[in-house]
PDB file of C-alpha atoms and ligand atoms in Angstrom:
ATOM      1  CA  MET A 595      -3.514 -64.630  55.931  1.00  0.00           C
ATOM      2  CA  LYS A 596      -1.366 -66.439  53.416  1.00  0.00           C
ATOM      3  CA  ARG A 597      -3.582 -67.939  50.749  1.00  0.00           C
ATOM      4  CA  SER A 598      -2.044 -71.393  50.737  1.00  0.00           C
ATOM      5  CA  ARG A 599      -2.758 -71.532  54.446  1.00  0.00           C
ATOM      6  CA  ILE A 600      -6.477 -71.301  53.921  1.00  0.00           C
ATOM      7  CA  GLY A 601      -6.529 -74.032  51.314  1.00  0.00           C
ATOM      8  CA  GLN A 602      -6.968 -71.984  48.191  1.00  0.00           C
ATOM      9  CA  ASN A 603      -6.671 -74.202  45.161  1.00  0.00           C
ATOM     10  CA  PHE A 604      -9.094 -73.106  42.509  1.00  0.00           C
ATOM     11  CA  LEU A 605     -10.701 -75.420  40.023  1.00  0.00           C
ATOM     12  CA  PHE A 606     -10.373 -73.935  36.571  1.00  0.00           C
ATOM     13  CA  ASP A 607     -11.837 -76.655  34.410  1.00  0.00           C
ATOM     14  CA  PRO A 608     -15.514 -75.821  33.728  1.00  0.00           C
ATOM     15  CA  LEU A 609     -16.232 -79.372  32.569  1.00  0.00           C
ATOM     16  CA  ILE A 610     -15.191 -80.779  35.923  1.00  0.00           C
ATOM     17  CA  ALA A 611     -17.243 -78.159  37.739  1.00  0.00           C
ATOM     18  CA  SER A 612     -20.348 -79.052  35.771  1.00  0.00           C
ATOM     19  CA  ARG A 613     -19.759 -82.762  36.280  1.00  0.00           C
ATOM     20  CA  ILE A 614     -19.674 -82.211  40.042  1.00  0.00           C
ATOM     21  CA  VAL A 615     -22.855 -80.159  40.023  1.00  0.00           C
ATOM     22  CA  GLU A 616     -24.643 -82.651  37.781  1.00  0.00           C
ATOM     23  CA  GLN A 617     -23.686 -85.688  39.840  1.00  0.00           C
ATOM     24  CA  SER A 618     -24.600 -83.974  43.105  1.00  0.00           C
ATOM     25  CA  GLY A 619     -28.199 -84.507  41.990  1.00  0.00           C
ATOM     26  CA  ILE A 620     -29.449 -81.120  43.183  1.00  0.00           C
ATOM     27  CA  ASN A 621     -32.510 -79.472  41.686  1.00  0.00           C
ATOM     28  CA  ARG A 622     -34.729 -76.411  41.929  1.00  0.00           C
ATOM     29  CA  ASP A 623     -36.391 -77.689  45.108  1.00  0.00           C
ATOM     30  CA  ASP A 624     -33.136 -77.810  47.048  1.00  0.00           C
ATOM     31  CA  THR A 625     -31.481 -75.437  49.444  1.00  0.00           C
ATOM     32  CA  VAL A 626     -27.783 -75.793  48.733  1.00  0.00           C
ATOM     33  CA  VAL A 627     -24.800 -74.624  50.755  1.00  0.00           C
ATOM     34  CA  GLU A 628     -21.466 -74.057  49.035  1.00  0.00           C
ATOM     35  CA  ILE A 629     -18.431 -73.822  51.296  1.00  0.00           C
ATOM     36  CA  GLY A 630     -15.504 -71.798  49.945  1.00  0.00           C
ATOM     37  CA  PRO A 631     -16.873 -70.649  46.562  1.00  0.00           C
ATOM     38  CA  GLY A 632     -13.592 -68.892  45.734  1.00  0.00           C
ATOM     39  CA  HIS A 633     -13.917 -67.276  42.301  1.00  0.00           C
ATOM     40  CA  GLY A 634     -17.350 -68.771  41.846  1.00  0.00           C
ATOM     41  CA  MET A 635     -16.550 -71.474  39.309  1.00  0.00           C
ATOM     42  CA  MET A 636     -19.211 -73.783  40.763  1.00  0.00           C
ATOM     43  CA  THR A 637     -21.355 -71.028  42.247  1.00  0.00           C
ATOM     44  CA  ARG A 638     -22.758 -70.008  38.862  1.00  0.00           C
ATOM     45  CA  LEU A 639     -23.827 -73.542  38.055  1.00  0.00           C
ATOM     46  CA  LEU A 640     -25.197 -74.153  41.538  1.00  0.00           C
ATOM     47  CA  ALA A 641     -27.258 -70.959  41.435  1.00  0.00           C
ATOM     48  CA  GLU A 642     -28.856 -72.110  38.183  1.00  0.00           C
ATOM     49  CA  ARG A 643     -29.686 -75.548  39.497  1.00  0.00           C
ATOM     50  CA  SER A 644     -30.797 -74.924  43.071  1.00  0.00           C
ATOM     51  CA  GLY A 645     -33.769 -73.310  44.783  1.00  0.00           C
ATOM     52  CA  ASP A 646     -31.690 -71.309  47.231  1.00  0.00           C
ATOM     53  CA  LEU A 647     -27.941 -71.129  47.402  1.00  0.00           C
ATOM     54  CA  ILE A 648     -25.974 -70.059  50.451  1.00  0.00           C
ATOM     55  CA  ALA A 649     -22.295 -69.512  49.675  1.00  0.00           C
ATOM     56  CA  ILE A 650     -19.881 -69.107  52.583  1.00  0.00           C
ATOM     57  CA  GLU A 651     -16.481 -67.562  51.816  1.00  0.00           C
ATOM     58  CA  LEU A 652     -13.898 -66.537  54.405  1.00  0.00           C
ATOM     59  CA  ASP A 653     -11.576 -64.490  52.181  1.00  0.00           C
ATOM     60  CA  ARG A 654     -12.613 -60.837  52.019  1.00  0.00           C
ATOM     61  CA  LYS A 655     -11.170 -60.160  48.586  1.00  0.00           C
ATOM     62  CA  LEU A 656     -12.814 -63.190  47.062  1.00  0.00           C
ATOM     63  CA  PHE A 657     -16.031 -62.280  48.820  1.00  0.00           C
ATOM     64  CA  ALA A 658     -15.951 -58.805  47.246  1.00  0.00           C
ATOM     65  CA  GLY A 659     -15.578 -60.399  43.818  1.00  0.00           C
ATOM     66  CA  LEU A 660     -18.469 -62.749  44.451  1.00  0.00           C
ATOM     67  CA  ARG A 661     -20.650 -59.893  45.593  1.00  0.00           C
ATOM     68  CA  LYS A 662     -19.971 -58.042  42.373  1.00  0.00           C
ATOM     69  CA  GLU A 663     -21.060 -61.007  40.348  1.00  0.00           C
ATOM     70  CA  PHE A 664     -23.992 -62.315  42.373  1.00  0.00           C
ATOM     71  CA  GLY A 665     -25.034 -59.380  44.532  1.00  0.00           C
ATOM     72  CA  ASN A 666     -27.274 -60.437  47.339  1.00  0.00           C
ATOM     73  CA  SER A 667     -30.124 -60.842  44.979  1.00  0.00           C
ATOM     74  CA  GLY A 668     -31.879 -63.646  43.223  1.00  0.00           C
ATOM     75  CA  ASN A 669     -31.502 -66.977  44.936  1.00  0.00           C
ATOM     76  CA  VAL A 670     -27.929 -66.479  46.181  1.00  0.00           C
ATOM     77  CA  THR A 671     -27.063 -65.499  49.744  1.00  0.00           C
ATOM     78  CA  LEU A 672     -23.384 -64.685  50.235  1.00  0.00           C
ATOM     79  CA  LEU A 673     -21.823 -64.881  53.665  1.00  0.00           C
ATOM     80  CA  ASN A 674     -18.353 -63.570  54.440  1.00  0.00           C
ATOM     81  CA  MET A 675     -17.423 -65.797  57.348  1.00  0.00           C
ATOM     82  CA  ASP A 676     -15.634 -68.875  58.622  1.00  0.00           C
ATOM     83  CA  VAL A 677     -17.732 -71.953  57.846  1.00  0.00           C
ATOM     84  CA  MET A 678     -16.711 -73.424  61.200  1.00  0.00           C
ATOM     85  CA  LYS A 679     -18.724 -70.663  62.864  1.00  0.00           C
ATOM     86  CA  TYR A 680     -21.822 -71.079  60.719  1.00  0.00           C
ATOM     87  CA  ASP A 681     -24.910 -72.519  62.402  1.00  0.00           C
ATOM     88  CA  PHE A 682     -26.242 -75.174  60.011  1.00  0.00           C
ATOM     89  CA  GLY A 683     -28.998 -75.929  62.531  1.00  0.00           C
ATOM     90  CA  GLN A 684     -30.931 -72.857  61.395  1.00  0.00           C
ATOM     91  CA  LEU A 685     -31.606 -74.358  57.954  1.00  0.00           C
ATOM     92  CA  GLY A 686     -34.468 -76.543  56.781  1.00  0.00           C
ATOM     93  CA  PRO A 687     -33.515 -79.549  54.627  1.00  0.00           C
ATOM     94  CA  PHE A 688     -30.310 -78.740  52.749  1.00  0.00           C
ATOM     95  CA  LYS A 689     -27.512 -80.250  50.678  1.00  0.00           C
ATOM     96  CA  VAL A 690     -23.861 -79.289  50.604  1.00  0.00           C
ATOM     97  CA  VAL A 691     -21.896 -79.125  47.363  1.00  0.00           C
ATOM     98  CA  ALA A 692     -18.357 -77.820  47.733  1.00  0.00           C
ATOM     99  CA  ASN A 693     -14.707 -77.966  46.831  1.00  0.00           C
ATOM    100  CA  ILE A 694     -13.660 -77.431  50.376  1.00  0.00           C
ATOM    101  CA  PRO A 695     -10.417 -76.052  51.824  1.00  0.00           C
ATOM    102  CA  TYR A 696      -8.296 -79.130  52.555  1.00  0.00           C
ATOM    103  CA  TYR A 697      -6.739 -77.896  55.783  1.00  0.00           C
ATOM    104  CA  ILE A 698     -10.126 -78.358  57.439  1.00  0.00           C
ATOM    105  CA  THR A 699     -11.612 -81.309  55.540  1.00  0.00           C
ATOM    106  CA  THR A 700     -12.315 -83.480  58.572  1.00  0.00           C
ATOM    107  CA  PRO A 701     -13.436 -80.643  60.903  1.00  0.00           C
ATOM    108  CA  ILE A 702     -15.956 -79.535  58.253  1.00  0.00           C
ATOM    109  CA  MET A 703     -17.220 -83.077  57.734  1.00  0.00           C
ATOM    110  CA  PHE A 704     -17.560 -83.737  61.450  1.00  0.00           C
ATOM    111  CA  LYS A 705     -19.308 -80.414  61.987  1.00  0.00           C
ATOM    112  CA  LEU A 706     -21.818 -81.439  59.342  1.00  0.00           C
ATOM    113  CA  ILE A 707     -22.401 -85.044  60.414  1.00  0.00           C
ATOM    114  CA  GLU A 708     -22.295 -84.560  64.155  1.00  0.00           C
ATOM    115  CA  GLY A 709     -24.323 -81.364  64.347  1.00  0.00           C
ATOM    116  CA  GLU A 710     -28.081 -81.222  64.891  1.00  0.00           C
ATOM    117  CA  ASN A 711     -29.168 -80.216  61.418  1.00  0.00           C
ATOM    118  CA  ASN A 712     -31.250 -81.185  58.383  1.00  0.00           C
ATOM    119  CA  LEU A 713     -28.419 -82.111  56.042  1.00  0.00           C
ATOM    120  CA  ARG A 714     -29.565 -84.576  53.369  1.00  0.00           C
ATOM    121  CA  SER A 715     -26.435 -85.126  51.313  1.00  0.00           C
ATOM    122  CA  MET A 716     -22.985 -83.752  50.738  1.00  0.00           C
ATOM    123  CA  THR A 717     -20.972 -83.781  47.543  1.00  0.00           C
ATOM    124  CA  LEU A 718     -17.439 -82.766  48.406  1.00  0.00           C
ATOM    125  CA  THR A 719     -14.177 -82.442  46.560  1.00  0.00           C
ATOM    126  CA  ILE A 720     -11.506 -83.539  49.014  1.00  0.00           C
ATOM    127  CA  GLN A 721      -8.050 -85.104  49.072  1.00  0.00           C
ATOM    128  CA  LYS A 722      -8.174 -88.456  47.264  1.00  0.00           C
ATOM    129  CA  GLU A 723      -6.436 -90.161  50.163  1.00  0.00           C
ATOM    130  CA  VAL A 724      -9.114 -88.970  52.603  1.00  0.00           C
ATOM    131  CA  ALA A 725     -11.862 -90.009  50.175  1.00  0.00           C
ATOM    132  CA  GLU A 726     -10.389 -93.509  50.030  1.00  0.00           C
ATOM    133  CA  ARG A 727     -10.342 -93.721  53.818  1.00  0.00           C
ATOM    134  CA  ILE A 728     -13.987 -92.676  53.968  1.00  0.00           C
ATOM    135  CA  VAL A 729     -15.257 -95.373  51.593  1.00  0.00           C
ATOM    136  CA  ALA A 730     -12.903 -98.157  52.774  1.00  0.00           C
ATOM    137  CA  ASN A 731     -14.295-101.482  53.943  1.00  0.00           C
ATOM    138  CA  PRO A 732     -13.073-103.928  56.616  1.00  0.00           C
ATOM    139  CA  GLY A 733      -9.836-105.656  55.689  1.00  0.00           C
ATOM    140  CA  ASN A 734      -8.623-102.656  53.725  1.00  0.00           C
ATOM    141  CA  LYS A 735      -5.665-100.853  55.250  1.00  0.00           C
ATOM    142  CA  GLN A 736      -7.386 -97.483  54.834  1.00  0.00           C
ATOM    143  CA  TYR A 737     -10.386 -98.656  56.856  1.00  0.00           C
ATOM    144  CA  GLY A 738     -10.663 -96.916  60.200  1.00  0.00           C
ATOM    145  CA  VAL A 739     -12.398 -94.358  62.397  1.00  0.00           C
ATOM    146  CA  LEU A 740     -13.254 -92.032  59.511  1.00  0.00           C
ATOM    147  CA  SER A 741     -14.783 -94.861  57.423  1.00  0.00           C
ATOM    148  CA  LEU A 742     -16.959 -96.016  60.304  1.00  0.00           C
ATOM    149  CA  MET A 743     -18.074 -92.550  61.408  1.00  0.00           C
ATOM    150  CA  VAL A 744     -19.027 -91.413  57.915  1.00  0.00           C
ATOM    151  CA  GLN A 745     -20.579 -94.728  56.837  1.00  0.00           C
ATOM    152  CA  PHE A 746     -22.665 -94.839  60.018  1.00  0.00           C
ATOM    153  CA  TYR A 747     -24.004 -91.457  58.991  1.00  0.00           C
ATOM    154  CA  GLY A 748     -24.655 -92.118  55.335  1.00  0.00           C
ATOM    155  CA  LYS A 749     -24.067 -94.063  52.165  1.00  0.00           C
ATOM    156  CA  ALA A 750     -20.667 -92.933  50.916  1.00  0.00           C
ATOM    157  CA  GLY A 751     -19.165 -93.308  47.456  1.00  0.00           C
ATOM    158  CA  ILE A 752     -16.452 -91.820  45.274  1.00  0.00           C
ATOM    159  CA  LEU A 753     -17.962 -90.244  42.150  1.00  0.00           C
ATOM    160  CA  PHE A 754     -14.680 -89.631  40.346  1.00  0.00           C
ATOM    161  CA  THR A 755     -11.126 -88.455  40.896  1.00  0.00           C
ATOM    162  CA  ILE A 756      -9.559 -85.168  39.799  1.00  0.00           C
ATOM    163  CA  PRO A 757      -5.852 -84.834  39.027  1.00  0.00           C
ATOM    164  CA  ALA A 758      -3.906 -82.161  40.937  1.00  0.00           C
ATOM    165  CA  GLY A 759      -3.257 -80.350  37.647  1.00  0.00           C
ATOM    166  CA  ALA A 760      -6.931 -79.346  37.338  1.00  0.00           C
ATOM    167  CA  PHE A 761      -6.428 -76.790  40.128  1.00  0.00           C
ATOM    168  CA  LYS A 762      -4.496 -73.523  40.345  1.00  0.00           C
ATOM    169  CA  PRO A 763      -2.249 -73.330  42.179  1.00  0.00           C
ATOM    170  CA  ARG A 764      -1.665 -77.023  41.837  1.00  0.00           C
ATOM    171  CA  PRO A 765      -2.145 -78.798  45.189  1.00  0.00           C
ATOM    172  CA  LYS A 766       0.327 -81.428  46.361  1.00  0.00           C
ATOM    173  CA  VAL A 767      -2.209 -84.247  46.140  1.00  0.00           C
ATOM    174  CA  ASP A 768      -4.856 -85.593  43.801  1.00  0.00           C
ATOM    175  CA  SER A 769      -8.484 -85.011  44.671  1.00  0.00           C
ATOM    176  CA  ALA A 770     -11.685 -87.015  44.579  1.00  0.00           C
ATOM    177  CA  VAL A 771     -15.342 -86.101  44.627  1.00  0.00           C
ATOM    178  CA  ILE A 772     -17.329 -88.008  47.193  1.00  0.00           C
ATOM    179  CA  LYS A 773     -21.032 -88.093  47.797  1.00  0.00           C
ATOM    180  CA  VAL A 774     -22.512 -88.991  51.170  1.00  0.00           C
ATOM    181  CA  GLU A 775     -26.257 -89.506  51.388  1.00  0.00           C
ATOM    182  CA  ARG A 776     -27.593 -89.494  54.889  1.00  0.00           C
ATOM    183  CA  HIS A 777     -29.271 -92.736  56.036  1.00  0.00           C
ATOM    184  CA  SER A 778     -32.916 -92.355  56.969  1.00  0.00           C
ATOM    185  CA  LYS A 779     -32.181 -94.686  59.875  1.00  0.00           C
ATOM    186  CA  PRO A 780     -28.875 -95.916  61.315  1.00  0.00           C
ATOM    187  CA  PRO A 781     -27.472 -98.923  59.414  1.00  0.00           C
ATOM    188  CA  VAL A 782     -26.776-100.831  62.657  1.00  0.00           C
ATOM    189  CA  ASP A 783     -28.447-100.840  66.043  1.00  0.00           C
ATOM    190  CA  VAL A 784     -26.352 -98.856  68.531  1.00  0.00           C
ATOM    191  CA  HIS A 785     -27.582 -98.479  72.134  1.00  0.00           C
ATOM    192  CA  ASP A 786     -25.089 -95.867  73.290  1.00  0.00           C
ATOM    193  CA  ARG A 787     -23.667 -93.712  70.525  1.00  0.00           C
ATOM    194  CA  LYS A 788     -20.965 -92.142  72.688  1.00  0.00           C
ATOM    195  CA  LEU A 789     -19.686 -95.526  73.762  1.00  0.00           C
ATOM    196  CA  PHE A 790     -19.780 -96.840  70.169  1.00  0.00           C
ATOM    197  CA  ASP A 791     -17.570 -93.928  69.065  1.00  0.00           C
ATOM    198  CA  LYS A 792     -15.262 -94.381  72.022  1.00  0.00           C
ATOM    199  CA  ILE A 793     -14.772 -98.118  71.419  1.00  0.00           C
ATOM    200  CA  ILE A 794     -13.989 -97.509  67.755  1.00  0.00           C
ATOM    201  CA  LYS A 795     -11.525 -94.686  68.451  1.00  0.00           C
ATOM    202  CA  LYS A 796      -9.835 -96.566  71.242  1.00  0.00           C
ATOM    203  CA  SER A 797      -9.584 -99.771  69.171  1.00  0.00           C
ATOM    204  CA  PHE A 798      -7.967 -98.039  66.209  1.00  0.00           C
ATOM    205  CA  ALA A 799      -5.503 -96.256  68.474  1.00  0.00           C
ATOM    206  CA  GLY A 800      -3.861 -99.693  68.499  1.00  0.00           C
ATOM    207  CA  ARG A 801      -4.404-100.440  64.829  1.00  0.00           C
ATOM    208  CA  ARG A 802      -1.926-103.309  64.687  1.00  0.00           C
ATOM    209  CA  LYS A 803      -2.824-104.732  68.050  1.00  0.00           C
ATOM    210  CA  MET A 804      -5.493-107.181  69.053  1.00  0.00           C
ATOM    211  CA  ILE A 805      -8.608-105.378  70.230  1.00  0.00           C
ATOM    212  CA  SER A 806      -8.703-107.518  73.347  1.00  0.00           C
ATOM    213  CA  ASN A 807      -5.296-106.135  74.335  1.00  0.00           C
ATOM    214  CA  THR A 808      -6.116-102.544  73.542  1.00  0.00           C
ATOM    215  CA  LEU A 809      -9.377-102.573  75.470  1.00  0.00           C
ATOM    216  CA  LYS A 810      -8.402-104.660  78.473  1.00  0.00           C
ATOM    217  CA  THR A 811      -7.251-101.711  80.574  1.00  0.00           C
ATOM    218  CA  LEU A 812     -10.706-100.168  80.209  1.00  0.00           C
ATOM    219  CA  TYR A 813     -12.643-103.438  80.380  1.00  0.00           C
ATOM    220  CA  PRO A 814     -10.788-106.254  82.163  1.00  0.00           C
ATOM    221  CA  ASP A 815     -13.474-108.762  81.101  1.00  0.00           C
ATOM    222  CA  ILE A 816     -13.116-107.889  77.411  1.00  0.00           C
ATOM    223  CA  LYS A 817     -12.149-111.410  76.362  1.00  0.00           C
ATOM    224  CA  SER A 818     -15.280-112.993  77.758  1.00  0.00           C
ATOM    225  CA  ILE A 819     -17.398-110.188  76.281  1.00  0.00           C
ATOM    226  CA  MET A 820     -15.908-110.830  72.838  1.00  0.00           C
ATOM    227  CA  ASP A 821     -16.362-114.524  73.294  1.00  0.00           C
ATOM    228  CA  GLU A 822     -20.069-114.102  74.036  1.00  0.00           C
ATOM    229  CA  ILE A 823     -20.658-112.253  70.775  1.00  0.00           C
ATOM    230  CA  ASN A 824     -18.439-114.572  68.743  1.00  0.00           C
ATOM    231  CA  ILE A 825     -15.630-112.175  67.963  1.00  0.00           C
ATOM    232  CA  ALA A 826     -12.285-113.942  68.337  1.00  0.00           C
ATOM    233  CA  ALA A 827     -10.028-112.285  70.936  1.00  0.00           C
ATOM    234  CA  THR A 828      -7.189-112.297  68.380  1.00  0.00           C
ATOM    235  CA  ARG A 829      -9.017-109.991  65.941  1.00  0.00           C
ATOM    236  CA  ARG A 830      -7.472-106.656  64.981  1.00  0.00           C
ATOM    237  CA  PRO A 831      -9.653-103.548  64.626  1.00  0.00           C
ATOM    238  CA  GLU A 832      -9.357-103.273  60.858  1.00  0.00           C
ATOM    239  CA  THR A 833     -11.071-106.652  60.425  1.00  0.00           C
ATOM    240  CA  LEU A 834     -14.245-105.741  62.330  1.00  0.00           C
ATOM    241  CA  SER A 835     -17.364-104.717  60.432  1.00  0.00           C
ATOM    242  CA  MET A 836     -19.536-101.852  61.638  1.00  0.00           C
ATOM    243  CA  GLU A 837     -22.050-104.391  62.856  1.00  0.00           C
ATOM    244  CA  GLU A 838     -19.404-106.159  64.930  1.00  0.00           C
ATOM    245  CA  PHE A 839     -18.322-102.858  66.486  1.00  0.00           C
ATOM    246  CA  ALA A 840     -21.983-102.178  67.291  1.00  0.00           C
ATOM    247  CA  ASN A 841     -22.373-105.620  68.917  1.00  0.00           C
ATOM    248  CA  LEU A 842     -19.199-105.078  70.874  1.00  0.00           C
ATOM    249  CA  ALA A 843     -20.227-101.632  72.108  1.00  0.00           C
ATOM    250  CA  ASN A 844     -23.745-102.841  72.951  1.00  0.00           C
ATOM    251  CA  LYS A 845     -22.400-105.769  74.940  1.00  0.00           C
ATOM    252  CA  ILE A 846     -19.913-103.567  76.796  1.00  0.00           C
ATOM    253  CA  SER A 847     -22.687-101.108  77.604  1.00  0.00           C
ATOM    254  CA  GLU A 848     -24.823-103.985  78.979  1.00  0.00           C
ATOM    255  CA  GLN A 849     -22.015-105.166  81.251  1.00  0.00           C
ATOM    256  CA  HIS A 850     -20.538-101.823  82.228  1.00  0.00           C
ATOM    257  CA  GLY A 851     -23.320 -99.284  81.579  1.00  0.00           C
TER     258      GLY A 851
HETATM  259  N1  SAH B 382     -14.631 -73.861  45.383  1.00  0.00           N
HETATM  260  C1  SAH B 382     -13.625 -73.043  44.741  1.00  0.00           C
HETATM  261  C2  SAH B 382     -12.439 -72.732  45.673  1.00  0.00           C
HETATM  262  C3  SAH B 382     -11.813 -73.898  46.357  1.00  0.00           C
HETATM  263  S1  SAH B 382     -10.431 -73.403  47.356  1.00  0.00           S
HETATM  264  C4  SAH B 382     -13.145 -73.751  43.484  1.00  0.00           C
HETATM  265  O1  SAH B 382     -13.463 -74.909  43.300  1.00  0.00           O
HETATM  266  O2  SAH B 382     -12.464 -73.134  42.685  1.00  0.00           O
HETATM  267  C5  SAH B 382     -11.141 -73.295  48.964  1.00  0.00           C
HETATM  268  C6  SAH B 382     -11.936 -72.004  49.206  1.00  0.00           C
HETATM  269  O3  SAH B 382     -12.349 -72.039  50.594  1.00  0.00           O
HETATM  270  C7  SAH B 382     -11.152 -70.724  49.040  1.00  0.00           C
HETATM  271  O4  SAH B 382     -11.932 -69.807  48.328  1.00  0.00           O
HETATM  272  C8  SAH B 382     -10.896 -70.226  50.478  1.00  0.00           C
HETATM  273  O5  SAH B 382     -10.781 -68.839  50.585  1.00  0.00           O
HETATM  274  C9  SAH B 382     -12.140 -70.751  51.180  1.00  0.00           C
HETATM  275  N2  SAH B 382     -11.988 -70.970  52.630  1.00  0.00           N
HETATM  276  C10 SAH B 382     -10.882 -71.349  53.308  1.00  0.00           C
HETATM  277  N3  SAH B 382     -11.130 -71.513  54.620  1.00  0.00           N
HETATM  278  C11 SAH B 382     -12.456 -71.211  54.788  1.00  0.00           C
HETATM  279  C12 SAH B 382     -13.322 -71.181  55.921  1.00  0.00           C
HETATM  280  N4  SAH B 382     -12.869 -71.485  57.136  1.00  0.00           N
HETATM  281  N5  SAH B 382     -14.625 -70.837  55.740  1.00  0.00           N
HETATM  282  C13 SAH B 382     -15.096 -70.526  54.488  1.00  0.00           C
HETATM  283  N6  SAH B 382     -14.326 -70.536  53.382  1.00  0.00           N
HETATM  284  C14 SAH B 382     -13.020 -70.875  53.527  1.00  0.00           C
END
């Protein structure tokens, strides 16, 4: 497979690598998973700072190099496989720290946050533009499905940004390190999670349209439903808070469930 196609942009600045590991907040009690260790720039630091480290690398050549350096000894377990096929459900409490391959940023994140597993936090280097969408708030033009899905799952923040020039080969975009810490309980009360997701996705499919217009084919009584929960029928999706989406979904589930 062509390397650029599997998102291979290696971090070569050791200071940035150690900053990421430090700010991830991991310690000797933690089981840590690294996705796409590459040449092992962060792997060394992670192995020193974690209890157990599981490093999952798809590329066979890179894997061979990692095995030379780390063996399968000590606290490092190396796996030569596609992270999308890894069963995170088999782990006890764990944290993810990774500079992930950008062609599968959202699939990896959704696998982690939607799967049944014991993930506690993830510290990920991703495209800056995606990071900004994740942490965006209502009223911001980057606010949308990704912001709501990730923020429902955990507290999300950008730790710092990394210029494209810190990687080799240089990627087309700047990067940012985000940290998402899983909520111990959901931040808003949602009665039907599937419906909540569906309402959000459907609403943002018509980003510039009024929600009442977008949803009226599915729910002909949408205007009166919105009226009952004090959300003006003229509102557009990017102005609704997570709590308002929860109220909306809960009310729809009451009337249509
Ligand atoms: N973390 C390293 C490398 C980042 S590049 C660093 O910071 O330098 C992304 C890495 O993910 C590459 O090593 C690439 O081979 C690996 N990778 C790509 N797709 C993968 C997949 N599906 N599963 C596991 N690793 C993958």
